[in-house]
Amino acid sequence: MTTLHPPHALHDYALLADGERGALIGPDGVIGWLCAPAWHDDAVCAALVGGRGAYAITPRGRYVFGGYYEDGTLIWRSRWVTDRAIVECREALGFPGDPDRLVLLRQLRAVDGPARLTVLLDPHGDYGAAELDSVRRGDDGLWELRTGRHRLRWQGAPEAVPGEHGLTLDIDLRPGERHDLVLECATSPLPADLREPRRTWAATEAAWREAVPALDGTVAPRDARRAYAVLRGLTTRGGGMVAAATTSLPERAEEGRNYDYRYVWIRDQSYAGQAAAAAGDHVLLDSAVDFVTARLHADGPRLVPAYTVHGDPVPAQRDLDLPGYPGGFDRVGNQVGDQFQLDCFGEALLLLAAAERHGRLDEGHWKAAETAVRAVADRWRQPDAGIWELDDRHWTHSRLICVAGLRAVAGAAPRHPLAETCTTLADTLLDAAERTCRHPDGHWQRTPDDPAVDAALLLPGVRGALPAADPRTRATLAACRRDLAEDHFLYRFRHDDRPLEEAEGAFLLCGFVMALAEHQQGRSVDAYRWFERNRGACGASGLYAEEFDIAQRRLRGNLPQAFVHALLLEAAARLGE
C-alpha cells in the first residue's frame, strides 16, 4: 500500500488534542494520524504508519514551514512562507472534547500577500482499510461522509470536488482574508446542531485559558505550561491519561521495539499526578488519583500495569497489514495486560501520599491505599517485569520504589492507622534489598544477580526511600554518572558491550530524574545542566518522545511521551522552589 502523504521525522510534528483523542499534524499541513472516537480506537487518518487517510491543507508552489503553539494551549499555528505570501493555518481540536464527537477546527489566514492552498479530505476508517462508502453534499453546502463505522460532516468547503482521493478544494485568499473549515466525526449519527466556527474557537480558547495554570514559580514557565497542556490534552474526562498519542513508532530502526502506547499506564499516570502536585495544581492530581484508585478498587492486588481510558483491559497485541512508520512495523494493542509490575503499587502510594499532603484524599482513596499496601505485602517476593517491562526478575527498583511509597504514605499521614504498617513493611523490603541488591561498591544494582546500575534506581532516592545523604543514594547517583551518562544525557542501562548510543537513544525521563537527583543533593548548577540539556531535546513544536538519538539529533519512539512531559514539569517546579 502506498500513500500520497509520506511521513516526516518526528521532530517536525505537532499534536492537537482535546482529552478524548489526538491528531498529529506535519509540516506540510497533513493530519496523518487521527483516531476516533477514543485514543485507542481505529484511525481515520493513518498515513503516518503507511495507511490511507489524511486531511491536508498545503500551500501551492514552493514554501518553507514553521509553526508554534499559542502559549499554554494545544492550539497550533502552522505557518508557511511562500514565494509570494505568508500564510497561517490555526488548528485545534475543540476543547474540552466530547467523548462522542470529534470537532476539528482549521482556520486559514493570508498574513502577508495573497495565499493559494489546496485542501484534501480523504478519511478511511479501520486504519485505512475501510473504503469511503458515501460522499454527499447537502443543499446547505455541508458534506456528509461515511467510512467504516465513522460518520463525518465537513463545513466550509461547499465547492470541494469528489475524486479518487476523497474531496479536494483549491482556496485562494486575498491579503488578510480568513477561511474556516470545521470537521466533525462520530461513530453514531451526528447531532443536528452544527459547531459554528467563531463560537467553537472562542469556547476552545477560553477552556485552555482556564485549564492551564500560570506556573510562574517554575524555572521555565513557558515550557512548563506546554508540558502541562500536553498532559491535560492526553487526559480524558474520566481521568485516564494515555502514555502517548501514537502506536508503533520505532524506538530503534529495524529492531522490533514498536509498541502501542495509546493506553493508561498506572505508573505514568502517577508520575503526572505527582508532577501536578509539585506544581501546585489539583486538577491533574485529582484526575490521576481518581483513575488509579478506581483501578485499585476494581482489581486490588491483581492490578495490571495499563488499561484503556475507560478502565477496561488493554486489547491483545496484533499486527496490521500496513508498512508501518519507516524503520518499524505496525501493531495495535499491547501485551502489558499479562504482566505483573510491582512498582505500580509503589507509584500509586506515592501519588496518594502527594494528594494527602494537598488535603485531597477521602475515605475511598484511603481504602485504595490500604489495598495497595496489602498487595505490596503479599507480592513483593514475586519476580516482576519491572519499570522497563523486561523479563520477570527480582528488580531492585520495583522493591525500593515500594519502600518510597510506603514511607511517603506514613509521612503524609503519621496518625493514620495505616502508617505503622507502612513503616514496618518498608523496613522489611529495604532490609531484603540491602542483603541481596547492594553492590560491593555501595550502589544499588539492578537485581540480585545483575551487578550493573540502572537509571531507574535514582527514583527511589528522589522519592524518599532513603535520605538524600544516605551512602547508597549517593553511590547510585555516582554510578549512574559514571556508567550511563554522556554529555548530560542519561541512558537507562547498558544492554551489552556496545557503546551506549548504539544500543538505544538517551532516555529523556531519566535525564530529568537526574536533574531532580542532583537538586536533592544540593548541586544546583549540575541540576540545571541536566535540566537544560534534556529540555532542549524536543521537536520543533516543543514535544518530547521517549528517547533522543544524540548522534542524529532525532526523536525516537511514540509521540508525545507523557511521562517525559510529566518529569519536565516536576523538575521545573522543584528547581524553582
Coordinates of C-alpha atoms in Angstrom, one line a residue:
M1 CA 0.0 0.0 0.0
T2 CA 1.3 3.4 -0.9
T3 CA 0.3 6.8 0.5
L4 CA 0.1 10.2 -1.1
H5 CA 1.5 11.6 2.2
P6 CA 4.8 10.1 3.3
P7 CA 5.7 10.5 6.9
H8 CA 8.2 13.1 8.3
A9 CA 10.8 12.9 11.0
L10 CA 9.1 13.0 14.4
H11 CA 10.9 16.3 15.1
D12 CA 8.5 18.0 12.7
Y13 CA 5.1 17.0 14.1
A14 CA 2.8 18.9 16.3
L15 CA -0.1 17.5 18.4
L16 CA -3.7 18.5 18.5
A17 CA -5.6 17.0 21.4
D18 CA -8.8 17.6 23.3
G19 CA -8.5 15.0 26.1
E20 CA -10.5 12.3 24.3
R21 CA -8.3 11.8 21.2
G22 CA -5.4 13.4 19.4
A23 CA -4.1 14.2 15.9
L24 CA -0.5 14.6 14.6
I25 CA 0.0 17.3 12.0
G26 CA 3.1 17.5 9.8
P27 CA 5.0 20.5 8.4
D28 CA 3.1 20.1 5.1
G29 CA -0.2 20.7 6.8
V30 CA -1.2 17.0 6.6
I31 CA -3.0 15.4 9.5
G32 CA -1.7 11.9 9.0
W33 CA -2.7 10.4 12.4
L34 CA -6.2 10.7 13.9
C35 CA -8.1 8.0 15.9
A36 CA -11.8 8.3 16.9
P37 CA -13.8 8.4 18.9
A38 CA -11.2 7.5 21.6
W39 CA -7.4 7.3 21.7
H40 CA -7.3 3.5 21.2
D41 CA -9.9 3.3 18.5
D42 CA -9.1 2.8 14.9
A43 CA -7.6 5.6 12.9
V44 CA -9.4 7.5 10.1
C45 CA -6.1 9.1 9.2
A46 CA -3.3 6.6 9.1
A47 CA -0.8 8.0 6.7
L48 CA 1.8 8.2 9.5
V49 CA 2.0 4.4 9.5
G50 CA 1.6 3.8 5.8
G51 CA -2.2 3.5 5.7
R52 CA -4.8 5.5 3.8
G53 CA -6.5 8.5 5.3
A54 CA -5.4 12.1 5.6
Y55 CA -6.7 15.7 6.0
A56 CA -4.3 18.1 4.3
I57 CA -4.1 21.9 3.8
T58 CA -0.9 22.7 1.9
P59 CA 0.3 25.8 0.1
R60 CA 0.6 25.5 -3.7
G61 CA 4.1 26.1 -5.0
R62 CA 7.3 26.4 -3.1
Y63 CA 7.3 27.1 0.7
V64 CA 9.2 26.7 3.9
F65 CA 7.4 25.7 7.0
G66 CA 7.2 26.8 10.6
G67 CA 4.7 26.9 13.4
Y68 CA 4.2 27.4 17.1
Y69 CA 1.7 26.7 19.9
E70 CA -0.3 29.6 21.4
D71 CA 1.1 29.8 24.9
G72 CA -0.5 27.4 27.4
T73 CA -2.6 25.7 24.8
L74 CA -2.6 22.9 22.2
I75 CA -3.8 25.4 19.6
W76 CA -1.2 25.2 16.9
R77 CA -0.4 27.7 14.1
S78 CA 1.1 26.2 11.0
R79 CA 3.0 28.9 9.2
W80 CA 4.3 28.8 5.7
V81 CA 6.4 31.3 3.8
T82 CA 5.8 31.0 0.0
D83 CA 7.3 32.9 -2.9
R84 CA 4.5 35.4 -2.7
A85 CA 3.0 35.3 0.7
I86 CA 3.0 34.3 4.4
V87 CA 0.0 32.1 5.3
E88 CA -1.0 30.6 8.6
C89 CA -3.5 27.8 9.5
R90 CA -4.7 27.9 13.0
E91 CA -5.5 24.3 14.1
A92 CA -7.2 22.8 17.2
L93 CA -9.5 20.1 18.4
G94 CA -12.5 21.6 20.1
F95 CA -11.6 21.7 23.8
P96 CA -12.7 20.1 26.1
G97 CA -13.5 17.2 23.9
D98 CA -16.9 15.5 23.6
P99 CA -16.3 11.7 24.1
D100 CA -18.8 11.0 21.4
R101 CA -18.0 13.7 18.8
L102 CA -14.7 15.0 17.5
V103 CA -14.6 18.6 16.3
L104 CA -11.5 19.7 14.3
L105 CA -11.1 23.4 13.6
R106 CA -8.8 24.7 10.9
Q107 CA -8.7 28.5 10.1
L108 CA -6.7 29.8 7.2
R109 CA -5.3 33.3 7.1
A110 CA -3.3 35.2 4.5
V111 CA -0.9 37.0 6.8
D112 CA 1.0 38.9 4.1
G113 CA 0.2 38.8 0.4
P114 CA -2.3 36.5 -1.4
A115 CA -2.4 32.9 -0.4
R116 CA -3.0 29.8 -2.6
L117 CA -3.7 26.5 -1.0
T118 CA -5.0 23.0 -1.7
V119 CA -7.2 21.2 0.7
L120 CA -7.7 17.4 0.7
L121 CA -10.1 15.4 2.9
D122 CA -9.7 11.7 2.4
P123 CA -10.7 9.7 5.6
H124 CA -10.6 5.9 5.7
G125 CA -11.6 4.1 8.8
D126 CA -10.1 0.9 10.3
Y127 CA -6.5 2.3 9.9
G128 CA -7.1 2.9 6.2
A129 CA -8.7 -0.4 5.4
A130 CA -12.2 0.9 5.1
E131 CA -13.4 2.5 1.9
L132 CA -15.0 5.9 1.7
D133 CA -18.5 4.5 1.2
S134 CA -20.6 7.6 1.0
V135 CA -19.8 11.2 0.0
R136 CA -22.8 13.5 -0.2
R137 CA -23.2 17.3 -0.3
G138 CA -26.4 18.8 1.0
D139 CA -28.3 21.8 -0.3
D140 CA -26.7 23.8 2.6
G141 CA -23.2 23.1 1.3
L142 CA -22.3 20.6 4.1
W143 CA -20.6 17.4 3.2
E144 CA -21.5 14.2 4.8
L145 CA -19.2 11.2 4.5
R146 CA -19.1 7.6 5.8
T147 CA -16.1 5.3 6.1
G148 CA -16.4 2.0 8.0
R149 CA -18.1 2.9 11.3
H150 CA -17.3 6.6 11.1
R151 CA -19.6 9.4 10.1
L152 CA -18.1 12.7 9.2
R153 CA -19.5 16.2 8.5
W154 CA -17.5 18.9 6.9
Q155 CA -18.4 22.6 6.7
G156 CA -16.7 25.5 4.9
A157 CA -16.0 23.7 1.7
P158 CA -19.1 23.7 -0.4
E159 CA -17.1 23.9 -3.7
A160 CA -15.0 20.8 -2.9
V161 CA -14.8 18.2 -5.7
P162 CA -15.2 14.5 -5.1
G163 CA -12.5 12.4 -6.8
E164 CA -10.3 9.3 -6.5
H165 CA -8.8 10.5 -3.3
G166 CA -11.7 12.0 -1.4
L167 CA -12.6 15.6 -1.6
T168 CA -10.3 18.3 -2.9
L169 CA -10.6 22.1 -2.9
D170 CA -8.4 25.0 -4.0
I171 CA -8.6 28.1 -1.8
D172 CA -7.3 31.5 -2.9
L173 CA -7.2 34.1 -0.1
R174 CA -6.7 37.9 -0.5
P175 CA -4.3 39.6 1.9
G176 CA -5.8 39.5 5.4
E177 CA -8.6 37.2 4.4
R178 CA -9.6 34.2 6.6
H179 CA -11.4 30.9 5.8
D180 CA -12.8 28.5 8.4
L181 CA -13.2 24.7 8.0
V182 CA -14.9 22.5 10.6
L183 CA -14.8 18.7 10.5
E184 CA -16.9 16.6 12.9
C185 CA -16.6 12.8 13.3
A186 CA -18.5 10.3 15.3
T187 CA -19.4 6.6 15.2
S188 CA -23.1 7.3 15.7
P189 CA -25.4 9.8 13.8
L190 CA -24.1 13.3 14.3
P191 CA -26.4 15.6 16.2
A192 CA -28.3 18.3 14.2
D193 CA -26.5 21.2 15.9
L194 CA -23.6 22.5 13.9
R195 CA -20.4 23.7 15.6
E196 CA -20.3 27.3 14.4
P197 CA -16.6 28.2 13.9
R198 CA -16.5 31.5 15.8
R199 CA -18.3 30.3 18.9
T200 CA -16.3 27.0 18.9
W201 CA -13.0 28.8 18.6
A202 CA -14.0 31.2 21.5
A203 CA -15.0 28.3 23.7
T204 CA -11.8 26.4 23.0
E205 CA -9.6 29.4 23.7
A206 CA -11.5 30.1 27.0
A207 CA -11.3 26.4 28.1
W208 CA -7.5 26.3 27.5
R209 CA -7.0 29.6 29.5
E210 CA -8.9 28.1 32.4
A211 CA -7.2 24.7 32.2
V212 CA -3.5 25.6 32.2
P213 CA -2.1 27.4 35.3
A214 CA 0.4 30.2 35.0
L215 CA 3.2 28.1 36.6
D216 CA 5.2 31.3 37.2
G217 CA 7.1 29.7 40.1
T218 CA 8.9 27.2 37.8
V219 CA 12.3 27.7 36.3
A220 CA 10.9 27.5 32.7
P221 CA 7.3 28.7 32.8
R222 CA 6.6 28.6 29.1
D223 CA 7.9 25.1 28.7
A224 CA 6.2 24.0 31.9
R225 CA 2.9 25.3 30.6
R226 CA 3.4 23.5 27.4
A227 CA 4.2 20.3 29.3
Y228 CA 1.1 20.8 31.4
A229 CA -1.0 21.4 28.3
V230 CA 0.2 18.2 26.7
L231 CA -0.6 16.2 29.9
R232 CA -4.0 17.9 30.0
G233 CA -4.6 17.1 26.3
L234 CA -3.8 13.5 26.9
T235 CA -6.2 13.2 29.9
T236 CA -9.8 12.2 29.3
R237 CA -12.9 13.4 31.0
G238 CA -12.8 10.1 33.0
G239 CA -9.3 11.0 34.3
G240 CA -7.3 8.4 32.4
M241 CA -4.1 9.8 30.7
V242 CA -2.7 7.9 27.7
A243 CA 1.0 7.3 27.7
A244 CA 1.3 8.6 24.1
A245 CA -1.0 9.6 21.2
T246 CA 0.5 7.1 18.7
T247 CA 1.3 3.4 18.2
S248 CA 4.3 1.5 17.0
L249 CA 6.7 4.4 16.2
P250 CA 10.1 2.6 16.5
E251 CA 12.4 3.3 19.3
R252 CA 15.2 1.9 17.1
A253 CA 15.0 1.3 13.4
E254 CA 14.6 -2.4 12.4
E255 CA 15.0 -3.7 16.0
G256 CA 11.4 -4.6 16.7
R257 CA 10.8 -2.2 19.6
N258 CA 7.5 -0.9 18.4
Y259 CA 4.6 -0.7 20.9
D260 CA 1.1 0.8 21.2
Y261 CA 1.1 3.4 23.9
R262 CA -2.5 4.7 23.5
Y263 CA -3.4 3.4 26.9
V264 CA -3.2 4.5 30.5
W265 CA -0.2 3.2 32.4
I266 CA -0.7 3.3 36.2
R267 CA 3.0 4.3 36.6
D268 CA 2.8 7.2 34.0
Q269 CA -0.5 8.4 35.4
S270 CA 1.1 8.5 38.9
Y271 CA 4.1 10.5 37.5
A272 CA 1.8 13.1 36.1
G273 CA -0.2 13.4 39.3
Q274 CA 3.0 13.8 41.3
A275 CA 4.2 16.5 38.9
A276 CA 1.0 18.3 39.1
A277 CA 1.2 18.2 42.9
A278 CA 4.8 19.6 42.8
A279 CA 3.5 22.4 40.6
G280 CA 0.6 23.2 43.0
D281 CA -2.1 22.0 40.6
H282 CA -5.1 19.9 41.8
V283 CA -6.9 19.2 38.5
L284 CA -4.4 16.7 37.0
L285 CA -3.6 15.5 40.5
D286 CA -7.3 14.6 41.2
S287 CA -7.7 13.0 37.8
A288 CA -4.7 10.7 38.4
V289 CA -5.9 9.9 41.9
D290 CA -9.4 9.1 40.8
F291 CA -8.3 6.9 37.9
V292 CA -5.7 4.9 39.9
T293 CA -7.9 4.4 42.9
A294 CA -10.8 3.2 40.7
R295 CA -8.5 0.6 39.3
L296 CA -7.2 -0.5 42.7
H297 CA -10.8 -0.8 43.9
A298 CA -11.7 -2.9 40.9
D299 CA -8.6 -5.2 40.7
G300 CA -7.0 -5.0 44.0
P301 CA -3.7 -7.0 44.2
R302 CA -4.3 -8.1 40.6
L303 CA -3.8 -4.6 39.4
V304 CA -2.3 -4.7 35.9
P305 CA 0.1 -2.1 34.6
A306 CA -2.2 -0.5 32.0
Y307 CA -5.8 0.0 31.0
T308 CA -7.8 1.6 28.3
V309 CA -9.0 5.1 29.1
H310 CA -12.4 3.6 30.1
G311 CA -10.7 1.3 32.7
D312 CA -11.1 -1.8 30.5
P313 CA -8.4 -4.4 29.7
V314 CA -5.9 -3.4 27.0
P315 CA -6.6 -5.5 23.9
A316 CA -4.2 -8.2 22.9
Q317 CA -1.4 -7.2 20.5
R318 CA -2.0 -7.7 16.8
D319 CA -0.2 -6.6 13.6
L320 CA -1.8 -4.5 10.9
D321 CA -1.3 -5.2 7.2
L322 CA 0.5 -1.8 6.8
P323 CA 4.1 -0.8 6.1
G324 CA 4.3 1.0 9.4
Y325 CA 6.4 4.1 10.1
P326 CA 9.8 3.7 8.4
G327 CA 12.1 1.5 10.4
G328 CA 9.3 -0.2 12.2
F329 CA 6.2 -2.3 11.6
D330 CA 2.7 -1.6 12.6
R331 CA 0.8 -3.1 15.5
V332 CA -2.0 -2.2 17.8
G333 CA -2.8 -3.5 21.3
N334 CA -0.3 -4.4 23.9
Q335 CA 0.7 -7.4 25.9
V336 CA 1.1 -5.4 29.1
G337 CA -2.1 -6.8 30.5
D338 CA -0.4 -10.1 31.0
Q339 CA 2.4 -8.6 33.1
F340 CA 2.9 -8.0 36.8
Q341 CA 4.8 -4.8 37.7
L342 CA 5.3 -4.5 41.4
D343 CA 6.4 -0.8 41.1
C344 CA 2.9 0.2 40.1
F345 CA 1.8 -0.2 43.7
G346 CA 4.7 1.9 44.9
E347 CA 3.9 4.6 42.4
A348 CA 0.2 4.5 43.4
L349 CA 1.2 5.0 47.0
L350 CA 3.5 7.9 46.1
L351 CA 0.6 9.5 44.2
L352 CA -1.8 9.1 47.1
A353 CA 0.7 10.5 49.6
A354 CA 1.2 13.6 47.4
A355 CA -2.6 14.0 47.3
E356 CA -2.8 13.6 51.0
R357 CA -0.3 16.4 51.5
H358 CA -2.6 18.6 49.5
G359 CA -5.6 17.5 51.5
R360 CA -7.3 15.7 48.5
L361 CA -7.9 12.2 49.9
D362 CA -11.3 10.9 51.1
E363 CA -12.3 7.6 52.7
G364 CA -12.5 5.8 49.3
H365 CA -9.0 6.9 48.4
W366 CA -7.7 5.6 51.7
K367 CA -9.3 2.2 51.1
A368 CA -7.4 2.1 47.8
A369 CA -4.2 2.9 49.7
E370 CA -4.9 0.0 52.1
T371 CA -5.4 -2.3 49.1
A372 CA -2.0 -1.2 47.6
V373 CA -0.2 -1.8 50.9
R374 CA -1.7 -5.3 51.2
A375 CA -0.7 -6.0 47.6
V376 CA 2.9 -5.0 48.3
A377 CA 2.9 -7.1 51.5
D378 CA 1.6 -10.1 49.6
R379 CA 3.5 -9.9 46.3
W380 CA 6.9 -8.2 46.9
R381 CA 8.7 -11.5 46.9
Q382 CA 7.5 -12.4 43.4
P383 CA 9.5 -11.6 40.3
D384 CA 8.0 -8.9 38.1
A385 CA 8.5 -7.2 34.8
G386 CA 9.8 -4.0 36.3
I387 CA 9.7 -0.4 35.1
W388 CA 11.2 -1.3 31.7
E389 CA 8.8 -4.2 31.2
L390 CA 11.5 -6.8 30.7
D391 CA 11.8 -10.4 31.8
D392 CA 10.3 -11.3 35.2
R393 CA 13.1 -10.9 37.8
H394 CA 13.5 -9.5 41.3
W395 CA 14.1 -5.9 40.1
T396 CA 15.6 -3.8 42.8
H397 CA 13.8 -0.6 41.6
S398 CA 10.4 -2.3 42.0
R399 CA 11.1 -3.1 45.7
L400 CA 12.7 0.2 46.5
I401 CA 10.0 2.3 44.9
C402 CA 7.5 0.5 47.1
V403 CA 9.7 1.4 50.1
A404 CA 9.4 5.0 48.9
G405 CA 5.7 4.8 48.5
L406 CA 5.2 3.2 51.9
R407 CA 7.3 5.8 53.6
A408 CA 5.6 8.6 51.8
V409 CA 2.1 7.4 53.0
A410 CA 3.4 7.1 56.6
G411 CA 5.0 10.5 56.4
A412 CA 1.9 12.2 54.9
A413 CA -0.5 10.9 57.5
P414 CA 1.5 9.8 60.5
R415 CA -1.6 9.4 62.7
H416 CA -3.5 7.3 60.2
P417 CA -3.9 3.6 61.3
L418 CA -2.0 2.6 58.1
A419 CA 1.1 4.5 59.0
E420 CA 2.7 1.9 61.3
T421 CA 2.0 -0.9 58.9
C422 CA 3.6 1.1 56.1
T423 CA 6.7 1.8 58.1
T424 CA 7.2 -1.8 59.2
L425 CA 6.7 -3.1 55.7
A426 CA 9.1 -0.5 54.2
D427 CA 11.8 -1.6 56.7
T428 CA 11.3 -5.2 55.7
L429 CA 11.6 -4.5 51.9
L430 CA 14.7 -2.3 52.5
D431 CA 16.4 -4.9 54.6
A432 CA 15.8 -7.5 51.9
A433 CA 17.2 -5.2 49.2
E434 CA 20.2 -4.4 51.4
R435 CA 21.0 -8.1 51.8
T436 CA 20.7 -9.0 48.1
C437 CA 20.9 -5.9 45.9
R438 CA 23.6 -3.7 47.2
H439 CA 26.7 -3.8 45.1
P440 CA 30.2 -4.1 46.8
D441 CA 30.9 -0.6 45.6
G442 CA 27.9 0.7 47.6
H443 CA 25.4 1.4 44.8
W444 CA 22.1 -0.3 44.2
Q445 CA 22.4 -2.9 41.5
R446 CA 19.7 -3.9 39.0
T447 CA 18.8 -7.4 40.5
P448 CA 20.4 -9.8 43.0
D449 CA 22.2 -11.5 40.1
D450 CA 22.9 -8.4 37.9
P451 CA 25.5 -6.1 39.4
A452 CA 25.1 -3.3 36.8
V453 CA 23.5 0.0 37.7
D454 CA 20.2 1.2 36.3
A455 CA 19.0 4.8 35.9
A456 CA 15.6 3.8 37.4
L457 CA 17.4 3.3 40.7
L458 CA 17.7 7.0 41.0
L459 CA 14.0 7.3 41.5
P460 CA 13.7 5.6 44.9
G461 CA 16.2 8.1 46.3
V462 CA 14.5 11.1 44.8
R463 CA 11.2 9.8 46.2
G464 CA 12.5 9.3 49.7
A465 CA 13.1 5.6 50.1
L466 CA 16.3 6.7 51.8
P467 CA 17.6 10.1 52.9
A468 CA 19.5 12.1 50.3
A469 CA 22.6 11.8 52.4
D470 CA 22.5 8.0 52.6
P471 CA 25.7 6.5 51.1
R472 CA 23.6 4.1 48.9
T473 CA 21.7 7.0 47.4
R474 CA 24.9 8.9 46.7
A475 CA 26.8 5.9 45.4
T476 CA 23.9 5.1 43.0
L477 CA 24.0 8.6 41.7
A478 CA 27.7 8.5 41.2
A479 CA 27.5 5.1 39.4
C480 CA 24.8 6.5 37.0
R481 CA 27.0 9.5 36.2
R482 CA 30.0 7.2 35.6
D483 CA 28.4 4.3 33.6
L484 CA 25.2 5.7 32.0
A485 CA 25.8 9.4 31.3
E486 CA 27.0 11.1 28.1
D487 CA 27.1 14.9 27.7
H488 CA 24.3 15.4 30.3
F489 CA 22.1 12.8 28.7
L490 CA 21.3 9.6 30.5
Y491 CA 20.7 6.1 29.3
R492 CA 18.5 3.5 31.1
F493 CA 21.1 0.8 31.4
R494 CA 23.8 -1.0 29.4
H495 CA 22.3 -3.6 27.0
D496 CA 25.7 -5.1 26.2
D497 CA 29.3 -4.2 25.4
R498 CA 28.3 -1.7 22.7
P499 CA 28.6 2.0 23.2
L500 CA 25.5 3.3 24.9
E501 CA 24.3 5.3 21.9
E502 CA 24.4 2.2 19.6
A503 CA 22.0 0.2 21.7
E504 CA 19.3 2.8 22.2
G505 CA 18.6 6.5 22.5
A506 CA 19.2 8.6 25.6
F507 CA 16.1 8.3 27.8
L508 CA 14.7 11.7 28.5
L509 CA 12.7 10.6 31.5
C510 CA 16.0 9.6 33.1
G511 CA 17.7 12.9 32.2
F512 CA 15.0 14.8 34.2
V513 CA 15.2 12.4 37.1
M514 CA 19.0 13.0 37.2
A515 CA 18.2 16.8 37.4
L516 CA 16.0 16.0 40.4
A517 CA 18.6 13.8 42.0
E518 CA 21.4 16.5 41.7
H519 CA 19.0 19.1 43.0
Q520 CA 18.2 16.8 46.0
Q521 CA 21.9 16.7 46.7
G522 CA 22.2 20.5 46.7
R523 CA 24.2 20.6 43.5
S524 CA 22.1 23.3 41.8
V525 CA 24.5 24.0 38.9
D526 CA 24.6 20.4 38.0
A527 CA 20.8 20.1 38.3
Y528 CA 20.3 23.0 35.9
R529 CA 22.8 21.5 33.4
W530 CA 20.8 18.2 33.3
F531 CA 17.5 20.1 33.1
E532 CA 18.6 22.4 30.3
R533 CA 20.3 19.7 28.3
N534 CA 17.2 17.5 28.3
R535 CA 14.8 20.4 27.9
G536 CA 16.4 21.1 24.6
A537 CA 15.9 17.5 23.3
C538 CA 12.5 18.2 21.8
G539 CA 11.0 18.7 18.4
A540 CA 10.2 21.9 16.6
S541 CA 6.9 22.1 18.3
G542 CA 8.4 21.5 21.8
L543 CA 7.1 17.9 22.1
Y544 CA 9.2 15.1 23.5
A545 CA 9.4 11.5 22.5
E546 CA 10.6 8.7 24.7
E547 CA 14.2 8.7 23.5
F548 CA 16.6 11.1 21.9
D549 CA 19.2 9.9 19.4
I550 CA 22.3 12.0 20.3
A551 CA 24.2 11.3 17.2
Q552 CA 21.4 12.2 14.7
R553 CA 19.6 14.7 17.0
R554 CA 16.3 12.9 16.4
L555 CA 13.3 11.9 18.5
R556 CA 12.7 8.2 18.8
G557 CA 9.6 6.3 19.9
N558 CA 5.9 7.3 20.3
L559 CA 4.9 10.9 20.4
P560 CA 4.3 12.8 22.6
Q561 CA 5.5 10.7 25.5
A562 CA 3.5 11.7 28.6
F563 CA 6.0 10.7 31.3
V564 CA 8.8 12.9 29.8
H565 CA 6.5 15.9 29.9
A566 CA 5.5 15.0 33.5
L567 CA 9.1 14.8 34.7
L568 CA 10.0 18.1 32.9
L569 CA 7.1 19.7 34.7
E570 CA 8.1 18.3 38.0
A571 CA 11.8 19.2 37.6
A572 CA 10.8 22.8 36.5
A573 CA 8.7 23.1 39.7
R574 CA 11.3 21.5 42.0
L575 CA 14.2 23.6 40.7
G576 CA 12.0 26.7 41.1
E577 CA 11.3 26.1 44.7

